[in-house]
CSV table of C-alpha atoms and ligand atoms in Angstrom, one decimal:
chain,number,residue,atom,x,y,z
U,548,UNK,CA,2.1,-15.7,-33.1
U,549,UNK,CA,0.7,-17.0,-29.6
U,550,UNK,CA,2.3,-14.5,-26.9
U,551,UNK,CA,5.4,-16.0,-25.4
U,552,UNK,CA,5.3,-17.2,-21.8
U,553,UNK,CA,6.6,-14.5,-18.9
U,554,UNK,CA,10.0,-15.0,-17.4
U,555,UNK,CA,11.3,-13.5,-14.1
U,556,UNK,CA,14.8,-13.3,-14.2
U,557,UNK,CA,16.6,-12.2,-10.2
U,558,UNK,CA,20.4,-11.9,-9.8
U,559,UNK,CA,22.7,-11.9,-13.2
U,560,UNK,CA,22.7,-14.0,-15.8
U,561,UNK,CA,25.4,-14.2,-18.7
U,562,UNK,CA,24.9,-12.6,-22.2
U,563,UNK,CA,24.5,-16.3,-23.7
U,564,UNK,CA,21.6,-17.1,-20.9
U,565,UNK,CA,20.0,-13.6,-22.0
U,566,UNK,CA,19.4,-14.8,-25.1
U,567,UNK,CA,18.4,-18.1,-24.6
U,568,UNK,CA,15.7,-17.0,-22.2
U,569,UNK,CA,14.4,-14.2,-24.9
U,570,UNK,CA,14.5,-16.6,-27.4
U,571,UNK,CA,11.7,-18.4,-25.4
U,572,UNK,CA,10.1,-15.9,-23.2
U,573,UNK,CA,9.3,-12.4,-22.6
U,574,UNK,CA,11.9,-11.6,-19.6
U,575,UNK,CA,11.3,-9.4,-16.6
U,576,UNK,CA,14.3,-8.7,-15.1
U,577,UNK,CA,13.7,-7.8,-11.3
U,578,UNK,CA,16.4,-5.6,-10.1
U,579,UNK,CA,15.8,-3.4,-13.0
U,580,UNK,CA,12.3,-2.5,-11.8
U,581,UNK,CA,12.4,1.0,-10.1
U,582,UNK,CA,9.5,0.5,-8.4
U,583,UNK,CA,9.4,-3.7,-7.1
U,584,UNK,CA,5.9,-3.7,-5.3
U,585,UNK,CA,4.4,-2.0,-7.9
U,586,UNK,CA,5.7,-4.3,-10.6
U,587,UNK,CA,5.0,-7.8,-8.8
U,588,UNK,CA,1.2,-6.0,-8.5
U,589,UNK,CA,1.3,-5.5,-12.2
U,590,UNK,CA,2.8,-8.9,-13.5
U,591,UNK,CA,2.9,-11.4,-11.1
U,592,UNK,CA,-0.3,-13.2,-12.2
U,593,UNK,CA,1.4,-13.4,-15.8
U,594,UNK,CA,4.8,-14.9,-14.8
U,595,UNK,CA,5.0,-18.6,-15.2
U,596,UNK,CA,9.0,-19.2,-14.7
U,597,UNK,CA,11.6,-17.7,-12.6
U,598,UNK,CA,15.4,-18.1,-13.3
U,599,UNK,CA,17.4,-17.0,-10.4
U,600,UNK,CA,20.5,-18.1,-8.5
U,601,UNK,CA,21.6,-20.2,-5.4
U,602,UNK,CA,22.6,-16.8,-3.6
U,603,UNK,CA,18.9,-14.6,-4.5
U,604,UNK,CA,17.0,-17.8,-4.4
U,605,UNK,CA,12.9,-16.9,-4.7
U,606,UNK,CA,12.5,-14.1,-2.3
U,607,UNK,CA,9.1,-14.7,0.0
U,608,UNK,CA,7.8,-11.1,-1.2
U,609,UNK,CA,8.5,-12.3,-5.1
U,610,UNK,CA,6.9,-16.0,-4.5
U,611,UNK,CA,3.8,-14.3,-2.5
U,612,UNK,CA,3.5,-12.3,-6.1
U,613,UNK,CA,3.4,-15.2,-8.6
U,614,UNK,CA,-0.2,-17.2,-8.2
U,615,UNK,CA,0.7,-18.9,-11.2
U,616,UNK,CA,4.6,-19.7,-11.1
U,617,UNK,CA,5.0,-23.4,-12.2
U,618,UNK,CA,8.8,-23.5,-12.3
U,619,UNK,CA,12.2,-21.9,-10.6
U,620,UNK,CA,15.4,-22.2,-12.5
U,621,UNK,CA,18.3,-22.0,-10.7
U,622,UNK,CA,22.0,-21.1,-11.8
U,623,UNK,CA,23.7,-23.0,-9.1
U,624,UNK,CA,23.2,-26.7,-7.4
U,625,UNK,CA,23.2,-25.3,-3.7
U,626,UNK,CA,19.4,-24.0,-3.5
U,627,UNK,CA,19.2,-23.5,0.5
U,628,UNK,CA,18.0,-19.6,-0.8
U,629,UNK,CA,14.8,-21.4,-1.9
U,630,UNK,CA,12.1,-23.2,0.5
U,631,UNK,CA,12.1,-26.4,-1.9
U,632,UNK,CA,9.5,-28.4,0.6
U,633,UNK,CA,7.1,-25.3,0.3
U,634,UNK,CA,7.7,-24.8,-3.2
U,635,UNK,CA,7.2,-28.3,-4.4
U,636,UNK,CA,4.0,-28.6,-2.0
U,637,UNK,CA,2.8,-25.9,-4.2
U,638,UNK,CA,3.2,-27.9,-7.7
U,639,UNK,CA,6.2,-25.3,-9.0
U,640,UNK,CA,9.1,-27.2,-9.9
U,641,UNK,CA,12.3,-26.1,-8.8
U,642,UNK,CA,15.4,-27.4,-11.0
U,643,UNK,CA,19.4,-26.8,-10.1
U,644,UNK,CA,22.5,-27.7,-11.5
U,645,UNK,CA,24.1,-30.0,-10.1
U,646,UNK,CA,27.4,-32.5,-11.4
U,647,UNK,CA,28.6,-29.9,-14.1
U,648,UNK,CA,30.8,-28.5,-11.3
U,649,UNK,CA,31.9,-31.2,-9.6
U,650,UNK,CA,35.4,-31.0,-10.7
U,651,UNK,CA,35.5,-27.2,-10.4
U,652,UNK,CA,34.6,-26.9,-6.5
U,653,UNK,CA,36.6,-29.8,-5.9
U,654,UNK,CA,39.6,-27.9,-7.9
U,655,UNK,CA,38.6,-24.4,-5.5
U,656,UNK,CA,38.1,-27.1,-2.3
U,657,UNK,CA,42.4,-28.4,-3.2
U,658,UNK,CA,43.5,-25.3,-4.4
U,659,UNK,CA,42.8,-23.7,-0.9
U,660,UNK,CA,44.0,-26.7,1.0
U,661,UNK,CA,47.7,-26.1,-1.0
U,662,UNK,CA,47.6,-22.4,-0.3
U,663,UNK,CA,46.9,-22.7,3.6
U,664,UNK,CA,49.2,-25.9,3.5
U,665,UNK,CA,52.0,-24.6,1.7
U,666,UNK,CA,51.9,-20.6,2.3
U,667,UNK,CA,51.2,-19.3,-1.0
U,668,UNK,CA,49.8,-16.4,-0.5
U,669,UNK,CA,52.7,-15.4,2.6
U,670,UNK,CA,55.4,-16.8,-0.2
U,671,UNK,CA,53.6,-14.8,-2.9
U,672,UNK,CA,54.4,-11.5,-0.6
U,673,UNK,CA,57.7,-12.9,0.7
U,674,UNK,CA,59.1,-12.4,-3.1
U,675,UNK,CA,57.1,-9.3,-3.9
U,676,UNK,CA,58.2,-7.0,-0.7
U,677,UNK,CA,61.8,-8.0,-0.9
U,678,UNK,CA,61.8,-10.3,2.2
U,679,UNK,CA,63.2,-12.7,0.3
U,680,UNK,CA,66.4,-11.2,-0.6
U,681,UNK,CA,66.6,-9.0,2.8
U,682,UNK,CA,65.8,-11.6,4.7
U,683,UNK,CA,66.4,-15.2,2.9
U,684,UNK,CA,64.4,-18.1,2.7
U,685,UNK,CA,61.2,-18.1,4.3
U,686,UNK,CA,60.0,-20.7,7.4
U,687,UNK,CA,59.1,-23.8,5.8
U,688,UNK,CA,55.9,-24.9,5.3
U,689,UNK,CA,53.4,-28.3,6.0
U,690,UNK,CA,53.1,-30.8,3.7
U,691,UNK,CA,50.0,-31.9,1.7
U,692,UNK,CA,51.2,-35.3,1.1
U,693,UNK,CA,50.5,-38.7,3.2
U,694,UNK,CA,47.5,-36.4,5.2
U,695,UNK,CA,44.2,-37.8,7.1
U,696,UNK,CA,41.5,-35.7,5.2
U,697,UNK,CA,38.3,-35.3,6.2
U,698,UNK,CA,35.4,-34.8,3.8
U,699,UNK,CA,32.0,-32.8,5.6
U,700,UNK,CA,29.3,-34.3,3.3
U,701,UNK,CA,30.0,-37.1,0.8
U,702,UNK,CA,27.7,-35.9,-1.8
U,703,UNK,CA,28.9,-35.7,-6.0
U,704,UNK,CA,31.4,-32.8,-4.7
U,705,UNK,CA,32.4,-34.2,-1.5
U,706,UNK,CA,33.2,-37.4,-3.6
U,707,UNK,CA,34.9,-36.0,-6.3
U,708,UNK,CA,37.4,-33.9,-3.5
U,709,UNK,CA,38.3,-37.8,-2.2
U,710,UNK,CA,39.4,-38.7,-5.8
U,711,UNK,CA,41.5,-35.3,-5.5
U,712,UNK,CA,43.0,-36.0,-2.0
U,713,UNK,CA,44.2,-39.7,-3.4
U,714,UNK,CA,46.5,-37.9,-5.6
U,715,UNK,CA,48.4,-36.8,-2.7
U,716,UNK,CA,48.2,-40.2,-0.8
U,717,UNK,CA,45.6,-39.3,1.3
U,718,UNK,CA,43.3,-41.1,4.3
U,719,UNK,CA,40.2,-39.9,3.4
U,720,UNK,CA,37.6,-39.9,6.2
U,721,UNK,CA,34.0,-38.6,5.2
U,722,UNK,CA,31.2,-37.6,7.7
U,723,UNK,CA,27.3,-37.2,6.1
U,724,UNK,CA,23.7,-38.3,7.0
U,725,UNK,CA,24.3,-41.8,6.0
U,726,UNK,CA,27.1,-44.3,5.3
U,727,UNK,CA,27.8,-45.1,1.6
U,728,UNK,CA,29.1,-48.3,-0.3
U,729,UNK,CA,32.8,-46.3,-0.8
U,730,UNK,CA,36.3,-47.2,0.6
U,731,UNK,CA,36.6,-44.5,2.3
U,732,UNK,CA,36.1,-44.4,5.8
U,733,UNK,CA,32.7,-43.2,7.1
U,734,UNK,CA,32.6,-41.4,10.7
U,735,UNK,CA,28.8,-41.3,12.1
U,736,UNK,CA,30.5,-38.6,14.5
U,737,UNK,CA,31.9,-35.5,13.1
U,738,UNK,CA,33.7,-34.0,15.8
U,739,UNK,CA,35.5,-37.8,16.3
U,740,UNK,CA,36.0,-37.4,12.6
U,741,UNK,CA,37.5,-33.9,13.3
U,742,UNK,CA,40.1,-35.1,16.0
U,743,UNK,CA,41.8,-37.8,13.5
U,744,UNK,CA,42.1,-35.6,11.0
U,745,UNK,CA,44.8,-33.4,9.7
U,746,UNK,CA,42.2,-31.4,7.1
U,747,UNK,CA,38.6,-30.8,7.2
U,748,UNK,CA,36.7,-29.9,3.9
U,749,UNK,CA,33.3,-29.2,4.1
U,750,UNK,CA,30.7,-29.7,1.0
U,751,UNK,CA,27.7,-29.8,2.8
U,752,UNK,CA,24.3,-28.0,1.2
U,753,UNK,CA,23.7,-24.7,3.6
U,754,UNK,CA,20.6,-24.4,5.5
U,755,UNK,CA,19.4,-24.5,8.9
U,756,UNK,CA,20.1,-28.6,9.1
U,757,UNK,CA,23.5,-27.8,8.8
U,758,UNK,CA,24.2,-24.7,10.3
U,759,UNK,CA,27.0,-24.2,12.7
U,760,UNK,CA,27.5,-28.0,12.0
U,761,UNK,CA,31.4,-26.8,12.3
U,762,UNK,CA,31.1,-25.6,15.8
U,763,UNK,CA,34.0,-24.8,18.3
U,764,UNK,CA,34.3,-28.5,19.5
U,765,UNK,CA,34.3,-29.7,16.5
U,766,UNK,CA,37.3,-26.4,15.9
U,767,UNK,CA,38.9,-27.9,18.8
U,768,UNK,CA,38.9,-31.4,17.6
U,769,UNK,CA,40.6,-30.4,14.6
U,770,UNK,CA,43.5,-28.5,16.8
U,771,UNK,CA,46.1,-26.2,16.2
U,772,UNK,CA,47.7,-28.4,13.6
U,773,UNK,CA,44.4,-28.8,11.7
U,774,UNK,CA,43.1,-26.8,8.9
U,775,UNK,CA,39.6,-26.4,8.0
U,776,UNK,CA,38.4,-25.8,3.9
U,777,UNK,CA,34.9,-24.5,3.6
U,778,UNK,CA,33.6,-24.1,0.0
U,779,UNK,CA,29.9,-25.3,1.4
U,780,UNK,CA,28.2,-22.5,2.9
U,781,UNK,CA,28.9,-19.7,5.1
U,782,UNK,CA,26.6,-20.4,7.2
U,783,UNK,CA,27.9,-24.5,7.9
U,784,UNK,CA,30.6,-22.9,10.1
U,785,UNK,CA,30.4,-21.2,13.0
U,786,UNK,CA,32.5,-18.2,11.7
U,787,UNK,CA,32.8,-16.4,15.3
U,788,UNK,CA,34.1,-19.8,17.1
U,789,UNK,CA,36.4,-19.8,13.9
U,790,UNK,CA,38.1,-16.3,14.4
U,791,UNK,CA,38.4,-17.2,17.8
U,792,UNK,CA,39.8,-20.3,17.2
U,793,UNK,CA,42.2,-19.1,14.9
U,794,UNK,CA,43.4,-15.9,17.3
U,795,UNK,CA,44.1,-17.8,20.4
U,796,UNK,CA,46.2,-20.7,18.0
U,797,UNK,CA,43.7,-23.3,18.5
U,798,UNK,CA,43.3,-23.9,15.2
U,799,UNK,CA,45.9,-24.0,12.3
U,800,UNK,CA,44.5,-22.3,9.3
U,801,UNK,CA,41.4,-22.0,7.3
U,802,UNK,CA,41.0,-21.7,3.4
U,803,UNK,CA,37.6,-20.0,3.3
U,804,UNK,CA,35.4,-19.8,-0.2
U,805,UNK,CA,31.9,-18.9,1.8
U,806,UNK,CA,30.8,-17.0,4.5
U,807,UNK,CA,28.3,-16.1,7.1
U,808,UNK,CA,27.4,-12.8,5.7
U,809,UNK,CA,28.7,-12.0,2.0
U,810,UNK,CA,30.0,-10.3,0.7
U,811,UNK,CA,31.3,-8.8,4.1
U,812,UNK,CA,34.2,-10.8,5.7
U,813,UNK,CA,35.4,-10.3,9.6
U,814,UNK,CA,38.2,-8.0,9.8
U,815,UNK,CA,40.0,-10.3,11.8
U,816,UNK,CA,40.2,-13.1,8.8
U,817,UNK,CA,41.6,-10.5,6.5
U,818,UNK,CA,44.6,-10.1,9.1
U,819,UNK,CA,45.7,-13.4,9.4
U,820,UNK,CA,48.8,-15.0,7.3
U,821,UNK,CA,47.1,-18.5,7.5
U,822,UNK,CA,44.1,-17.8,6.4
U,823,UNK,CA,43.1,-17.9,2.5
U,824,UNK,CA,40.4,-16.1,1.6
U,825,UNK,CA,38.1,-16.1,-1.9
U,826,UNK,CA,34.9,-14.4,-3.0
U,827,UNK,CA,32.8,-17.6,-3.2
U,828,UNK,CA,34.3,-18.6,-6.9
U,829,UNK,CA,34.0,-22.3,-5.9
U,830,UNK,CA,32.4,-22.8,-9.8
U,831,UNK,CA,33.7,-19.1,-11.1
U,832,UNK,CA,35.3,-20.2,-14.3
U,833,UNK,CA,34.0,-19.0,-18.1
U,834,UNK,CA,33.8,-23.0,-18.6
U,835,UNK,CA,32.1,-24.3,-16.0
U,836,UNK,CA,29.7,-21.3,-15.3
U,837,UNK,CA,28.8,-21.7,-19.6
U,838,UNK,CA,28.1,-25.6,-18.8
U,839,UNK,CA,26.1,-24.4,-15.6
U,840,UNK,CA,23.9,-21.5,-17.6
U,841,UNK,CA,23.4,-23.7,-20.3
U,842,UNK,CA,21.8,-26.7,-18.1
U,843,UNK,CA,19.5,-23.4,-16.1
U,844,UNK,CA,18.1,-22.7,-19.8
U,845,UNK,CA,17.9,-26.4,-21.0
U,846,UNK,CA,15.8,-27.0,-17.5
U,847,UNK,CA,13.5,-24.2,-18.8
U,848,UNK,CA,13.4,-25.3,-22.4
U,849,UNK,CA,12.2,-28.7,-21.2
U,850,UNK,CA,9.7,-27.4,-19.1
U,851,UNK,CA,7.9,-26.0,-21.9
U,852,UNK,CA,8.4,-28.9,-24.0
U,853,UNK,CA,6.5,-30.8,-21.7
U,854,UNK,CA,6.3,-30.0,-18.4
U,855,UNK,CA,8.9,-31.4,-16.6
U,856,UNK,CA,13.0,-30.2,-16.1
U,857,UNK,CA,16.3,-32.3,-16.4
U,858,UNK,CA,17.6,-32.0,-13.2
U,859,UNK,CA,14.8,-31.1,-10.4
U,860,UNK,CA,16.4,-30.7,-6.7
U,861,UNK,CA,14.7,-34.0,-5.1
U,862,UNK,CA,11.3,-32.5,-3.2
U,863,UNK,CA,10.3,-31.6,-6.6
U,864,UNK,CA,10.8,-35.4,-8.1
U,865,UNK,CA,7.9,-36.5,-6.9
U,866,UNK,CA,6.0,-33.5,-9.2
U,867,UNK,CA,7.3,-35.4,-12.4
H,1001,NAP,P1,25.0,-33.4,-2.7
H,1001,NAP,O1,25.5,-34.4,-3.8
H,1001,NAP,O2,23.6,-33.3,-2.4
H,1001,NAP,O3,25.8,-33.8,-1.4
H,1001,NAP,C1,25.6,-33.2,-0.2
H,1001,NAP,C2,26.2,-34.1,0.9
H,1001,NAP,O4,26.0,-33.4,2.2
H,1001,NAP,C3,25.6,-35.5,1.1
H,1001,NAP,O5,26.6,-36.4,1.3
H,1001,NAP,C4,24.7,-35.3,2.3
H,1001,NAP,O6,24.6,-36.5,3.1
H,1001,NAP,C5,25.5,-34.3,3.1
H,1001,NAP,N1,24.6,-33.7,4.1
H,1001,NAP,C6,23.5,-33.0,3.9
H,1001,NAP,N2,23.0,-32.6,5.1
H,1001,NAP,C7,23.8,-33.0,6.0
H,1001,NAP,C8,23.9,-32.9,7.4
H,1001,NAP,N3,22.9,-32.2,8.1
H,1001,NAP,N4,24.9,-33.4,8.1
H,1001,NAP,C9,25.9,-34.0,7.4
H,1001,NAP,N5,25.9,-34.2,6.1
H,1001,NAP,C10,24.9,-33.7,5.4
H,1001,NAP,O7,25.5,-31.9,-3.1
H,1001,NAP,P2,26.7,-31.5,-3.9
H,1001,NAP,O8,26.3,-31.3,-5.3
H,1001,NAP,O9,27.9,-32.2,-3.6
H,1001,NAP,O10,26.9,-29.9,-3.4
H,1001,NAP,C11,27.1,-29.7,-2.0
H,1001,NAP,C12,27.0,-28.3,-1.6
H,1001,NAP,O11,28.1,-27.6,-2.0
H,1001,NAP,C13,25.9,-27.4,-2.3
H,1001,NAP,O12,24.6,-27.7,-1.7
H,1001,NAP,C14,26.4,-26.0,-2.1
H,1001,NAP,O13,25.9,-25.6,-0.8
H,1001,NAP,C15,27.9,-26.2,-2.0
H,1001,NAP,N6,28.5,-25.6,-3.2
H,1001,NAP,C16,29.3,-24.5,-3.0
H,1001,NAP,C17,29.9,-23.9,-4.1
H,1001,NAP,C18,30.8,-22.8,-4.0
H,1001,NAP,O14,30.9,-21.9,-4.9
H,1001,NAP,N7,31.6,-22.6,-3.0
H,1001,NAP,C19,29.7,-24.4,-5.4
H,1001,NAP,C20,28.8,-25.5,-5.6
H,1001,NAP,C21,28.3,-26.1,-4.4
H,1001,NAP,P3,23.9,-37.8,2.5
H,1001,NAP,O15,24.8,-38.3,1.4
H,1001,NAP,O16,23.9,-38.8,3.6
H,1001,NAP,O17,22.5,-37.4,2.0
């Protein structure tokens, strides 16, 4: 039997990945090598694929190790941990995963907007520390319905958060690199965008074109009403000019899925009532992270069926 082709596998994978991978290749798994340098100087020249994740991306010591890398797999549509121009102007593919968890981060992008909106995590402690029968019913809380939303990219997730926010009789504003052929209103101007609306959501890709694209004007636009949703990347909002925002009541709330440095959190978010924090779980459900493992190995099984993947992130389209 001809010797199977060599697999680098960085970050975690799920059992049923595992054994889809084995089933086709002989798998290294990085962060299991005691001793990395002396491993990449042992195997690099025989790994041909790498399946890794939006958060480990390709490391530049692990890419500068594999001469004859032809494709990246990655567990996640967000792939700002990967240079994709440099990549692709090598000849390696470099495939994602996007669509299967459209509905999920949109669900993750609503679900904080009604926490912030309506208090749920205050409520949730209201009942459990006996406030509520010491000290009655709590303040009352903002609405959700009849608000002016406004989406930070427009992309498949942006898009699919719009078709959320019409359940609640929304205005939905978007603001993104170019206008689209949708109802919705577009906004060329973010932090114009910003000032008419009641909610920002951002579902922008990370990376340095967009970093800090929430800034503190664009903070201020929003004002002390407003409430900003990330479940882009950490590193789209200016998380310093956010604390700050939020201390001196310049801004209303935040729901917050991503940020600048995970897994470490300011102290100063973790203090605030109207602030809802989660550990980057925008897609972190058994269903849609099975759906999202299965297209990372159906993007390697294609490769070696004939050389090209399912879905590549668009540098690499021009490769196929
Ligand atoms: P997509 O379809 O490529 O959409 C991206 C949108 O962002 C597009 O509308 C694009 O504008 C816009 N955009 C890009 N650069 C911009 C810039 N500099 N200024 C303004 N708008 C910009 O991507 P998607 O599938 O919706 O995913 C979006 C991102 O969500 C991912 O890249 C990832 O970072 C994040 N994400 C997070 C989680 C989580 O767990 N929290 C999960 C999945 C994804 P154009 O339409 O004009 O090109």
């Amino acid at each position: 039997m001809p010797e199977k082709p060599h697999l680098l596998q960085i970050g975690s994978v799920t059992d049923r990945m595992r054994s889809r991978f084995e089933a086709e290749f002989t798998v290294h798994i990085l962060f299991d090598q005691p001793d990395r340098a002396a491993f990449l100087a042992q195997m690099g020249r025989q790994i041909e694929a790498v399946a890794t994740d939006g958060h480990w991306g390709v490391p530049d010591d692990v890419m500068a190790a594999l001469p004859n890398l032809k494709v990246v797999s990655s567990y996640g549509v967000g792939y700002d941990a990967i240079d994709a121009d440099g990549v692709a102007a090598k000849g390696i593919l470099v495939a994602h995963t996007p669509d299967v968890l459209n509905d999920e981060v949109a669900n993750t992008a609503i679900m904080l907007w009604l926490a912030v909106s309506r208090n749920l995590i205050p409520a949730d402690r209201w009942v459990r520390s006996g406030d509520w029968e010491a000290k009655g019913n709590m303040p009352l809380a903002q609405s959700v319905q009849n608000r002016t939303v406004g989406i930070v990219g427009f992309g498949r997730i942006g898009q699919t958060i719009a078709d959320r926010a019409a359940m609640f009789d929304a205005r939905v504003l978007y603001h993104a690199r170019s206008e689209k052929d949708v109802p919705q209103e577009y906004y060329a101007d973010l932090t114009e965008m910003a000032r008419a609306s009641d909610v920002l959501i951002c579902i922008t890709p990370g990376g340095a074109a967009t970093r800090h694209l929430i800034n503190a004007d664009v903070i201020d636009a929003l004002g002390p009403d407003g409430i900003l949703i990330n479940v882009a990347r950490g590193s789209v909002v200016d998380e310093a000019a956010l604390v700050t925002a939020l201390s001196e009541g310049r801004l209303g709330g935040a729901g917050l899925d991503v940020f600048e440095a995970e897994p470490k959190v300011p102290d100063a978010l973790k203090q605030m009532d109207n602030v809802v924090l989660t550990p980057h779980i925008g897609s972190a459900t058994v269903e849609t992270r099975q759906a999202m493992g299965d297209l990372t190995c159906d993007n390697l099984s294609q490769f070696l069926k004939d050389g090209t993947v399912l879905t590549p992130v668009p540098e690499c389209r021009g490769l196929m």
